[in-house]
């Protein structure tokens, strides 16, 4: 891998970097914090189930493999922030792909990114609704007893979450508010620590959950075919848990130019992924020890934990609050892309381009754009309807992870590194990088097939718009 890149001449003003942007103040600590915030999210909820499908032998090992591959690809990606000859910065992931790899691969990157954003919108809507339903069920179990069904309709909560997003989607540049990241990080750490704590308490309390070296057992827990499909879906769930490549270059763009950004970013990636992996290993292994082969798909809504009910309810509220903001973090770039493309293609269209200043009580002036109002509202409505049609947590999470892991985490970082570092075709480095890429492609394809199969099977047994928790 290449060393530190040459830095351009310092700007005359102490308030600006050499590219004319405000002086960057990011450090190893802040970059590591951004990575941890980006990685730790709702993917942690399925790790106990994923480890249960693989068992004590393969579960932790495969989780470590995903961590290592993600870290390695991130080191390649870090070297793509600056052009090694000119020192020119690439401010975003997509800009780096366009500059280094060119038009065709850039279009593929955009398709993968924005498809992932759509999938995340659906997945987060499903997850938030299940968590909100779990709050109601936790209170019911406390009042009515643990043997009570306490079943509740998820669709009401999907509609509530969708209504909140209808409002938030009209806020411009919402994803740039730093408070959003702070709240999301606090919530994700909150529910993760609660989940780990409840799992430890369950194990310490004498849980007799049945665990095995190879996970769920054929003929006892599942059929042979189910075992294979569940393992593949578990791989997709693990891939989803480590997805942060889309924001790596954006995080790197916050770093001070000295020491060189790529050197600091590699250290930050190692530190951030190491802490995250330790966290994930706890969630996966302690969760499996607590629930055994019967681990639920979402270890905070599967009700292996009933008491203290208020803590279970609080954890699920944390999840819902986290996903309210996280939804916008992924949706806003898609909103802005569609709106900018429409404005570029139809510069004279008043419906698309005209802003109407409106005074809102307690909020001041707001620029109302009718195209933005209709398009964003329509997007949220469609995502909400799809979530009501396909409320299958593990399969949706697995599909998102499978679809985004290979192209965004592996393929583009490797291809950019090969081009930028001028790796000779068919050299030993080129060959083993291609082997890694092809191996990850196969894993992604198999995980995607398993997740799609799981959705189809579940959909065949499911009555549309009647999802129950």
CSV table of C-alpha atoms in Angstrom, one decimal:
chain,number,residue,atom,x,y,z
A,1,UNK,CA,0.0,0.0,0.0
A,2,UNK,CA,1.1,3.5,-0.7
A,3,UNK,CA,2.5,5.7,2.0
A,4,UNK,CA,1.6,9.2,3.0
A,5,UNK,CA,0.5,11.5,0.1
A,6,UNK,CA,2.1,14.8,-0.6
A,7,UNK,CA,0.1,17.7,0.8
A,8,UNK,CA,-0.6,20.8,-1.3
A,9,UNK,CA,0.9,24.2,-0.3
A,10,UNK,CA,-0.7,25.6,2.7
A,11,UNK,CA,-3.3,28.3,2.1
A,12,UNK,CA,-2.5,31.9,3.1
A,13,UNK,CA,-5.3,32.1,5.5
A,14,UNK,CA,-5.1,30.2,8.8
A,15,UNK,CA,-8.9,29.8,8.7
A,16,UNK,CA,-8.9,27.7,5.5
A,17,UNK,CA,-7.2,24.6,4.1
A,18,UNK,CA,-5.4,24.6,0.8
A,19,UNK,CA,-8.6,23.8,-1.1
A,20,UNK,CA,-10.4,26.9,0.1
A,21,UNK,CA,-12.7,25.0,2.6
A,22,UNK,CA,-12.8,25.9,6.3
A,23,UNK,CA,-9.9,24.4,8.1
A,24,UNK,CA,-10.5,20.8,9.0
A,25,UNK,CA,-10.0,19.9,12.7
A,26,UNK,CA,-10.7,16.2,12.8
A,27,UNK,CA,-8.3,13.9,14.7
A,28,UNK,CA,-7.7,10.2,15.2
A,29,UNK,CA,-10.2,10.3,18.1
A,30,UNK,CA,-13.0,12.1,16.3
A,31,UNK,CA,-12.6,9.9,13.2
A,32,UNK,CA,-12.7,6.7,15.3
A,33,UNK,CA,-15.8,8.0,17.0
A,34,UNK,CA,-17.5,8.7,13.6
A,35,UNK,CA,-16.7,5.2,12.5
A,36,UNK,CA,-18.1,3.6,15.7
A,37,UNK,CA,-21.2,5.7,15.3
A,38,UNK,CA,-21.6,4.7,11.7
A,39,UNK,CA,-21.1,1.0,12.3
A,40,UNK,CA,-22.9,0.3,15.5
A,41,UNK,CA,-26.6,0.4,14.7
A,42,UNK,CA,-29.6,-1.9,14.2
A,43,UNK,CA,-27.4,-4.6,12.7
A,44,UNK,CA,-26.4,-5.5,16.3
A,45,UNK,CA,-29.9,-6.7,17.0
A,46,UNK,CA,-29.6,-9.8,14.8
A,47,UNK,CA,-26.2,-11.0,15.8
A,48,UNK,CA,-27.3,-13.4,18.5
A,49,UNK,CA,-29.6,-15.1,15.9
A,50,UNK,CA,-26.7,-15.1,13.4
A,51,UNK,CA,-24.3,-16.8,15.8
A,52,UNK,CA,-27.0,-19.3,16.7
A,53,UNK,CA,-27.2,-20.4,13.0
A,54,UNK,CA,-23.4,-20.9,12.9
A,55,UNK,CA,-22.6,-22.1,16.4
A,56,UNK,CA,-19.7,-21.5,18.8
A,57,UNK,CA,-17.1,-22.6,16.3
A,58,UNK,CA,-18.0,-20.8,13.1
A,59,UNK,CA,-20.0,-17.9,14.5
A,60,UNK,CA,-17.3,-15.8,16.3
A,61,UNK,CA,-14.7,-16.8,13.6
A,62,UNK,CA,-16.9,-15.5,10.7
A,63,UNK,CA,-17.7,-12.3,12.6
A,64,UNK,CA,-13.9,-11.8,12.9
A,65,UNK,CA,-13.4,-12.5,9.2
A,66,UNK,CA,-16.0,-9.8,8.3
A,67,UNK,CA,-14.2,-7.4,10.7
A,68,UNK,CA,-10.8,-8.2,9.1
A,69,UNK,CA,-12.1,-7.9,5.5
A,70,UNK,CA,-13.9,-4.6,6.3
A,71,UNK,CA,-10.8,-3.2,7.9
A,72,UNK,CA,-8.5,-4.3,5.1
A,73,UNK,CA,-10.8,-2.7,2.4
A,74,UNK,CA,-11.0,0.5,4.5
A,75,UNK,CA,-7.2,0.8,4.4
A,76,UNK,CA,-7.3,0.6,0.6
A,77,UNK,CA,-10.1,3.1,0.5
A,78,UNK,CA,-8.2,5.5,2.8
A,79,UNK,CA,-5.4,5.7,0.2
A,80,UNK,CA,-8.0,6.9,-2.4
A,81,UNK,CA,-8.9,10.2,-0.6
A,82,UNK,CA,-6.1,12.1,-2.5
A,83,UNK,CA,-4.7,11.7,-5.9
A,84,UNK,CA,-1.2,10.5,-5.4
A,85,UNK,CA,0.2,12.7,-8.1
A,86,UNK,CA,-1.7,16.0,-7.8
A,87,UNK,CA,-2.8,15.7,-4.2
A,88,UNK,CA,-6.4,16.6,-5.2
A,89,UNK,CA,-9.0,15.7,-2.6
A,90,UNK,CA,-12.0,13.4,-3.2
A,91,UNK,CA,-14.6,14.8,-0.9
A,92,UNK,CA,-17.1,11.9,-1.2
A,93,UNK,CA,-17.2,8.1,-1.9
A,94,UNK,CA,-18.9,8.7,-5.2
A,95,UNK,CA,-16.5,11.5,-6.3
A,96,UNK,CA,-13.6,9.1,-5.7
A,97,UNK,CA,-15.1,6.4,-7.8
A,98,UNK,CA,-15.9,8.9,-10.6
A,99,UNK,CA,-12.5,10.4,-10.6
A,100,UNK,CA,-10.5,7.2,-10.3
A,101,UNK,CA,-12.6,4.6,-12.2
A,102,UNK,CA,-14.7,6.6,-14.6
A,103,UNK,CA,-18.2,6.8,-15.9
A,104,UNK,CA,-19.5,3.3,-16.2
A,105,UNK,CA,-18.3,2.1,-12.8
A,106,UNK,CA,-19.4,5.4,-11.3
A,107,UNK,CA,-23.0,4.7,-12.6
A,108,UNK,CA,-22.8,1.2,-11.0
A,109,UNK,CA,-21.6,2.8,-7.8
A,110,UNK,CA,-24.5,5.2,-7.8
A,111,UNK,CA,-27.0,2.4,-8.5
A,112,UNK,CA,-25.6,0.3,-5.6
A,113,UNK,CA,-25.5,3.3,-3.2
A,114,UNK,CA,-29.0,4.6,-3.9
A,115,UNK,CA,-30.5,1.1,-4.0
A,116,UNK,CA,-28.9,0.5,-0.6
A,117,UNK,CA,-30.5,3.8,0.7
A,118,UNK,CA,-33.9,2.5,-0.5
A,119,UNK,CA,-33.4,-0.8,1.2
A,120,UNK,CA,-32.3,0.8,4.4
A,121,UNK,CA,-35.4,3.0,4.4
A,122,UNK,CA,-37.6,-0.1,4.3
A,123,UNK,CA,-35.5,-2.0,6.8
A,124,UNK,CA,-35.5,0.8,9.3
A,125,UNK,CA,-39.2,1.3,9.0
A,126,UNK,CA,-39.7,-2.4,9.8
A,127,UNK,CA,-37.3,-2.4,12.7
A,128,UNK,CA,-38.7,0.7,14.3
A,129,UNK,CA,-42.3,-0.6,14.1
A,130,UNK,CA,-41.3,-3.9,15.7
A,131,UNK,CA,-39.5,-2.0,18.5
A,132,UNK,CA,-42.5,0.3,19.1
A,133,UNK,CA,-44.8,-2.8,19.2
A,134,UNK,CA,-42.3,-4.4,21.7
A,135,UNK,CA,-42.7,-1.4,24.1
A,136,UNK,CA,-46.5,-2.1,24.2
A,137,UNK,CA,-45.9,-5.8,24.6
A,138,UNK,CA,-43.4,-5.3,27.4
A,139,UNK,CA,-45.9,-3.3,29.4
A,140,UNK,CA,-48.6,-5.9,28.6
A,141,UNK,CA,-46.5,-8.8,29.7
A,142,UNK,CA,-45.8,-7.0,33.0
A,143,UNK,CA,-49.5,-6.5,33.7
A,144,UNK,CA,-51.0,-9.7,32.2
A,145,UNK,CA,-48.2,-12.2,32.9
A,146,UNK,CA,-45.5,-13.7,30.7
A,147,UNK,CA,-47.8,-16.4,29.4
A,148,UNK,CA,-50.2,-13.9,27.9
A,149,UNK,CA,-49.9,-13.5,24.1
A,150,UNK,CA,-50.0,-9.7,24.2
A,151,UNK,CA,-49.9,-9.7,20.4
A,152,UNK,CA,-50.2,-6.4,18.6
A,153,UNK,CA,-50.5,-5.1,15.1
A,154,UNK,CA,-47.3,-3.8,13.7
A,155,UNK,CA,-48.9,-1.8,10.9
A,156,UNK,CA,-50.2,0.9,13.3
A,157,UNK,CA,-46.6,1.6,14.4
A,158,UNK,CA,-45.3,1.5,10.8
A,159,UNK,CA,-47.9,4.2,10.0
A,160,UNK,CA,-46.7,6.3,13.0
A,161,UNK,CA,-43.1,6.0,12.0
A,162,UNK,CA,-44.0,6.9,8.4
A,163,UNK,CA,-46.0,9.9,9.6
A,164,UNK,CA,-42.9,11.2,11.5
A,165,UNK,CA,-40.7,10.7,8.4
A,166,UNK,CA,-43.2,12.6,6.3
A,167,UNK,CA,-42.5,15.6,8.4
A,168,UNK,CA,-38.8,15.2,8.9
A,169,UNK,CA,-38.3,14.6,5.2
A,170,UNK,CA,-39.3,18.1,4.4
A,171,UNK,CA,-36.4,19.5,6.5
A,172,UNK,CA,-33.6,20.6,4.2
A,173,UNK,CA,-30.1,19.5,5.0
A,174,UNK,CA,-31.3,17.5,8.0
A,175,UNK,CA,-28.4,15.1,7.7
A,176,UNK,CA,-25.9,17.9,8.4
A,177,UNK,CA,-27.2,18.6,11.8
A,178,UNK,CA,-24.6,17.4,14.3
A,179,UNK,CA,-27.2,16.8,17.0
A,180,UNK,CA,-28.6,14.0,14.8
A,181,UNK,CA,-25.4,12.0,14.9
A,182,UNK,CA,-25.0,12.6,18.7
A,183,UNK,CA,-28.5,11.4,19.4
A,184,UNK,CA,-28.2,8.4,17.1
A,185,UNK,CA,-24.9,7.4,18.7
A,186,UNK,CA,-26.2,7.7,22.2
A,187,UNK,CA,-29.3,5.6,21.4
A,188,UNK,CA,-27.4,2.9,19.6
A,189,UNK,CA,-24.9,2.5,22.5
A,190,UNK,CA,-27.9,2.6,24.9
A,191,UNK,CA,-29.8,-0.2,23.5
A,192,UNK,CA,-26.7,-2.3,22.7
A,193,UNK,CA,-25.5,-2.0,26.3
A,194,UNK,CA,-29.0,-2.9,27.6
A,195,UNK,CA,-29.1,-5.9,25.4
A,196,UNK,CA,-25.7,-7.1,26.5
A,197,UNK,CA,-26.6,-6.4,30.2
A,198,UNK,CA,-29.8,-8.3,30.0
A,199,UNK,CA,-28.1,-11.3,28.3
A,200,UNK,CA,-25.4,-11.4,30.9
A,201,UNK,CA,-28.0,-11.3,33.7
A,202,UNK,CA,-29.9,-14.1,32.0
A,203,UNK,CA,-26.8,-16.3,31.8
A,204,UNK,CA,-25.8,-15.4,35.4
A,205,UNK,CA,-29.3,-16.2,36.6
A,206,UNK,CA,-28.9,-19.8,35.5
A,207,UNK,CA,-30.2,-19.8,31.9
A,208,UNK,CA,-30.3,-23.3,30.6
A,209,UNK,CA,-30.4,-22.4,26.9
A,210,UNK,CA,-29.2,-25.2,24.6
A,211,UNK,CA,-26.1,-24.2,22.6
A,212,UNK,CA,-23.9,-26.3,20.4
A,213,UNK,CA,-20.6,-26.1,18.6
A,214,UNK,CA,-22.3,-26.0,15.2
A,215,UNK,CA,-25.4,-24.0,16.0
A,216,UNK,CA,-29.0,-24.9,15.4
A,217,UNK,CA,-29.2,-28.7,14.9
A,218,UNK,CA,-30.6,-30.5,11.8
A,219,UNK,CA,-33.6,-32.7,12.8
A,220,UNK,CA,-34.1,-31.0,16.1
A,221,UNK,CA,-34.3,-27.2,15.4
A,222,UNK,CA,-34.4,-27.1,11.6
A,223,UNK,CA,-34.3,-29.2,8.5
A,224,UNK,CA,-31.1,-29.6,6.5
A,225,UNK,CA,-32.3,-27.1,3.9
A,226,UNK,CA,-33.4,-24.6,6.5
A,227,UNK,CA,-29.9,-24.9,8.1
A,228,UNK,CA,-28.2,-24.0,4.9
A,229,UNK,CA,-30.5,-21.1,4.1
A,230,UNK,CA,-30.3,-19.7,7.6
A,231,UNK,CA,-26.5,-19.8,7.5
A,232,UNK,CA,-26.4,-17.8,4.3
A,233,UNK,CA,-28.9,-15.3,5.7
A,234,UNK,CA,-26.8,-15.0,8.8
A,235,UNK,CA,-23.8,-14.0,6.6
A,236,UNK,CA,-25.9,-11.2,5.1
A,237,UNK,CA,-26.9,-10.1,8.6
A,238,UNK,CA,-23.2,-9.9,9.6
A,239,UNK,CA,-22.3,-8.0,6.5
A,240,UNK,CA,-25.1,-5.5,7.2
A,241,UNK,CA,-23.7,-5.0,10.7
A,242,UNK,CA,-20.3,-3.8,9.3
A,243,UNK,CA,-21.6,-1.5,6.6
A,244,UNK,CA,-19.8,1.9,6.8
A,245,UNK,CA,-17.7,2.2,3.7
A,246,UNK,CA,-20.1,4.7,2.1
A,247,UNK,CA,-19.1,7.3,4.7
A,248,UNK,CA,-15.4,6.5,5.1
A,249,UNK,CA,-14.1,9.1,2.7
A,250,UNK,CA,-16.6,11.7,4.1
A,251,UNK,CA,-15.2,11.0,7.6
A,252,UNK,CA,-11.6,11.2,6.2
A,253,UNK,CA,-12.5,14.7,4.8
A,254,UNK,CA,-12.9,16.0,8.3
A,255,UNK,CA,-9.3,15.2,9.3
A,256,UNK,CA,-6.4,17.7,9.6
A,257,UNK,CA,-3.9,17.5,6.7
A,258,UNK,CA,-1.0,16.9,9.1
A,259,UNK,CA,-0.3,14.1,9.8
A,260,UNK,CA,-1.4,12.8,6.4
A,261,UNK,CA,-5.1,11.9,6.3
A,262,UNK,CA,-4.6,8.4,5.0
A,263,UNK,CA,-2.3,7.5,7.8
A,264,UNK,CA,-4.6,8.8,10.4
A,265,UNK,CA,-7.6,7.2,8.8
A,266,UNK,CA,-6.0,3.7,8.7
A,267,UNK,CA,-5.4,4.0,12.4
A,268,UNK,CA,-8.9,5.3,13.0
A,269,UNK,CA,-10.4,2.4,11.0
A,270,UNK,CA,-8.4,-0.2,13.0
A,271,UNK,CA,-9.4,1.4,16.3
A,272,UNK,CA,-13.0,1.9,15.4
A,273,UNK,CA,-13.5,-1.6,13.9
A,274,UNK,CA,-11.7,-3.2,16.8
A,275,UNK,CA,-14.0,-1.6,19.4
A,276,UNK,CA,-17.0,-2.3,17.3
A,277,UNK,CA,-16.0,-6.0,16.8
A,278,UNK,CA,-15.5,-6.4,20.6
A,279,UNK,CA,-19.0,-5.0,21.1
A,280,UNK,CA,-20.4,-7.2,18.4
A,281,UNK,CA,-18.7,-10.3,19.8
A,282,UNK,CA,-20.4,-9.6,23.1
A,283,UNK,CA,-23.8,-9.1,21.6
A,284,UNK,CA,-23.5,-12.2,19.4
A,285,UNK,CA,-21.9,-14.6,21.8
A,286,UNK,CA,-23.5,-13.5,25.1
A,287,UNK,CA,-26.9,-13.3,23.3
A,288,UNK,CA,-26.4,-16.8,22.0
A,289,UNK,CA,-25.4,-18.0,25.5
A,290,UNK,CA,-28.6,-16.5,26.8
A,291,UNK,CA,-31.0,-17.7,24.2
A,292,UNK,CA,-29.2,-20.7,22.7
A,293,UNK,CA,-30.4,-22.3,19.5
A,294,UNK,CA,-33.8,-20.6,20.0
A,295,UNK,CA,-32.3,-17.1,19.7
A,296,UNK,CA,-34.9,-14.7,18.2
A,297,UNK,CA,-34.1,-12.7,15.1
A,298,UNK,CA,-34.1,-9.5,17.1
A,299,UNK,CA,-32.8,-10.1,20.6
A,300,UNK,CA,-34.6,-7.1,22.1
A,301,UNK,CA,-38.0,-7.8,20.6
A,302,UNK,CA,-38.0,-11.6,20.8
A,303,UNK,CA,-39.0,-11.5,24.5
A,304,UNK,CA,-36.4,-13.8,26.0
A,305,UNK,CA,-36.3,-10.8,28.4
A,306,UNK,CA,-39.4,-9.8,30.3
A,307,UNK,CA,-38.1,-8.0,33.4
A,308,UNK,CA,-37.3,-5.4,34.3
A,309,UNK,CA,-40.0,-4.5,31.8
A,310,UNK,CA,-39.2,-0.8,31.9
A,311,UNK,CA,-35.6,-1.5,30.8
A,312,UNK,CA,-36.8,-3.7,27.9
A,313,UNK,CA,-39.3,-0.9,26.9
A,314,UNK,CA,-36.5,1.7,27.2
A,315,UNK,CA,-34.2,-0.3,25.0
A,316,UNK,CA,-36.9,-0.5,22.3
A,317,UNK,CA,-37.7,3.2,22.6
A,318,UNK,CA,-33.9,3.9,22.1
A,319,UNK,CA,-34.0,1.8,18.9
A,320,UNK,CA,-37.0,3.7,17.5
A,321,UNK,CA,-35.5,7.1,18.3
A,322,UNK,CA,-32.2,6.1,16.7
A,323,UNK,CA,-33.9,4.9,13.6
A,324,UNK,CA,-36.0,8.1,13.2
A,325,UNK,CA,-32.7,10.0,12.7
A,326,UNK,CA,-30.8,7.2,10.9
A,327,UNK,CA,-33.6,7.0,8.3
A,328,UNK,CA,-33.0,10.6,7.4
A,329,UNK,CA,-29.2,10.2,7.2
A,330,UNK,CA,-29.7,7.7,4.4
A,331,UNK,CA,-32.7,9.3,2.8
A,332,UNK,CA,-31.5,12.9,2.5
A,333,UNK,CA,-28.6,12.1,0.0
A,334,UNK,CA,-31.2,10.3,-2.2
A,335,UNK,CA,-33.6,13.2,-2.0
A,336,UNK,CA,-30.9,15.7,-2.9
A,337,UNK,CA,-29.6,13.6,-5.8
A,338,UNK,CA,-33.1,13.3,-7.4
A,339,UNK,CA,-33.8,17.0,-6.9
A,340,UNK,CA,-30.5,18.2,-8.2
A,341,UNK,CA,-30.8,15.9,-11.3
A,342,UNK,CA,-34.4,17.2,-12.0
A,343,UNK,CA,-33.3,20.8,-11.6
A,344,UNK,CA,-30.3,20.2,-13.9
A,345,UNK,CA,-32.5,18.6,-16.6
A,346,UNK,CA,-35.4,21.1,-16.3
A,347,UNK,CA,-33.8,24.4,-15.3
A,348,UNK,CA,-36.8,26.4,-16.6
A,349,UNK,CA,-39.5,24.3,-14.9
A,350,UNK,CA,-41.1,26.5,-12.2
A,351,UNK,CA,-42.7,23.6,-10.4
A,352,UNK,CA,-39.3,22.0,-9.8
A,353,UNK,CA,-37.2,25.1,-9.1
A,354,UNK,CA,-39.4,27.7,-7.5
A,355,UNK,CA,-39.1,28.2,-3.8
A,356,UNK,CA,-42.1,29.8,-1.9
A,357,UNK,CA,-41.1,31.5,1.4
A,358,UNK,CA,-43.5,30.6,4.1
A,359,UNK,CA,-43.5,31.9,7.7
A,360,UNK,CA,-44.0,29.1,10.2
A,361,UNK,CA,-44.9,29.7,13.9
A,362,UNK,CA,-41.9,29.2,16.2
A,363,UNK,CA,-39.7,28.1,13.2
A,364,UNK,CA,-39.3,31.3,11.2
A,365,UNK,CA,-39.1,31.3,7.4
A,366,UNK,CA,-39.3,28.1,5.4
A,367,UNK,CA,-38.8,27.7,1.7
A,368,UNK,CA,-41.6,25.6,0.3
A,369,UNK,CA,-41.0,23.8,-2.9
A,370,UNK,CA,-44.0,21.9,-4.3
A,371,UNK,CA,-41.9,19.3,-6.2
A,372,UNK,CA,-39.8,18.6,-3.1
A,373,UNK,CA,-43.0,18.3,-1.0
A,374,UNK,CA,-44.7,15.8,-3.4
A,375,UNK,CA,-41.6,13.8,-4.3
A,376,UNK,CA,-40.3,13.3,-0.7
A,377,UNK,CA,-43.8,12.6,0.6
A,378,UNK,CA,-44.4,10.0,-2.2
A,379,UNK,CA,-41.0,8.3,-1.3
A,380,UNK,CA,-41.9,8.0,2.3
A,381,UNK,CA,-45.4,6.7,1.5
A,382,UNK,CA,-44.0,4.0,-0.9
A,383,UNK,CA,-41.4,2.9,1.6
A,384,UNK,CA,-44.0,2.7,4.3
A,385,UNK,CA,-46.3,0.6,2.1
A,386,UNK,CA,-43.5,-1.8,1.2
A,387,UNK,CA,-42.6,-2.2,4.9
A,388,UNK,CA,-46.2,-3.1,5.6
A,389,UNK,CA,-46.1,-5.7,2.8
A,390,UNK,CA,-42.7,-7.2,3.7
A,391,UNK,CA,-42.2,-7.0,7.5
A,392,UNK,CA,-39.5,-9.7,7.7
A,393,UNK,CA,-36.7,-8.4,9.8
A,394,UNK,CA,-33.8,-10.9,9.3
A,395,UNK,CA,-34.4,-11.5,5.6
A,396,UNK,CA,-34.6,-7.8,4.8
A,397,UNK,CA,-31.5,-7.0,6.9
A,398,UNK,CA,-29.7,-9.9,5.2
A,399,UNK,CA,-30.7,-8.7,1.8
A,400,UNK,CA,-29.5,-5.2,2.4
A,401,UNK,CA,-26.2,-6.5,3.8
A,402,UNK,CA,-25.7,-8.9,0.9
A,403,UNK,CA,-26.5,-6.3,-1.7
A,404,UNK,CA,-24.3,-3.6,-0.4
A,405,UNK,CA,-21.3,-5.6,1.0
A,406,UNK,CA,-19.5,-6.6,-2.1
A,407,UNK,CA,-19.9,-3.6,-4.4
A,408,UNK,CA,-19.5,-0.8,-1.8
A,409,UNK,CA,-17.2,-2.4,0.9
A,410,UNK,CA,-15.0,-4.6,-1.3
A,411,UNK,CA,-15.2,-4.1,-5.1
A,412,UNK,CA,-14.8,-0.3,-5.5
A,413,UNK,CA,-12.1,0.1,-2.8
A,414,UNK,CA,-10.1,-2.7,-4.4
A,415,UNK,CA,-10.6,-1.4,-8.0
A,416,UNK,CA,-9.7,2.2,-7.0
A,417,UNK,CA,-6.6,1.0,-5.2
A,418,UNK,CA,-5.5,-1.1,-8.2
A,419,UNK,CA,-5.9,1.9,-10.5
A,420,UNK,CA,-4.4,4.5,-8.3
A,421,UNK,CA,-1.5,2.4,-7.0
A,422,UNK,CA,-0.9,1.1,-10.6
A,423,UNK,CA,-0.9,-2.5,-9.5
A,424,UNK,CA,0.3,-4.6,-12.5
A,425,UNK,CA,-2.3,-6.9,-14.0
A,426,UNK,CA,-1.7,-10.6,-13.1
A,427,UNK,CA,0.9,-9.7,-10.5
A,428,UNK,CA,0.7,-11.6,-7.2
A,429,UNK,CA,-1.0,-8.5,-5.5
A,430,UNK,CA,-3.5,-8.2,-8.3
A,431,UNK,CA,-4.3,-11.9,-8.2
A,432,UNK,CA,-5.0,-12.1,-4.5
A,433,UNK,CA,-7.0,-8.9,-4.5
A,434,UNK,CA,-9.2,-10.4,-7.3
A,435,UNK,CA,-9.5,-13.6,-5.3
A,436,UNK,CA,-10.7,-11.7,-2.3
A,437,UNK,CA,-13.2,-9.7,-4.4
A,438,UNK,CA,-14.5,-12.8,-6.1
A,439,UNK,CA,-14.9,-14.6,-2.8
A,440,UNK,CA,-16.8,-11.8,-1.3
A,441,UNK,CA,-19.0,-11.6,-4.4
A,442,UNK,CA,-19.9,-15.2,-4.1
A,443,UNK,CA,-20.8,-14.7,-0.4
A,444,UNK,CA,-22.9,-11.7,-1.3
A,445,UNK,CA,-24.8,-13.6,-4.0
A,446,UNK,CA,-25.5,-16.6,-1.9
A,447,UNK,CA,-26.6,-14.4,1.1
A,448,UNK,CA,-28.9,-12.4,-1.3
A,449,UNK,CA,-30.4,-15.6,-2.7
A,450,UNK,CA,-31.1,-16.9,0.8
A,451,UNK,CA,-32.7,-13.6,1.9
A,452,UNK,CA,-34.9,-13.4,-1.2
A,453,UNK,CA,-35.9,-17.0,-0.7
A,454,UNK,CA,-36.7,-16.3,2.9
A,455,UNK,CA,-38.9,-13.3,2.0
A,456,UNK,CA,-40.7,-15.4,-0.7
A,457,UNK,CA,-41.4,-18.2,1.8
A,458,UNK,CA,-42.5,-15.9,4.5
A,459,UNK,CA,-44.7,-13.9,2.2
A,460,UNK,CA,-46.4,-17.1,1.1
A,461,UNK,CA,-47.5,-17.7,4.7
A,462,UNK,CA,-48.2,-14.0,5.5
A,463,UNK,CA,-51.5,-12.1,5.1
A,464,UNK,CA,-50.6,-8.7,3.5
A,465,UNK,CA,-51.0,-5.7,5.8
A,466,UNK,CA,-51.6,-7.9,8.9
A,467,UNK,CA,-48.2,-8.1,10.5
A,468,UNK,CA,-48.3,-9.1,14.1
A,469,UNK,CA,-45.7,-9.0,16.9
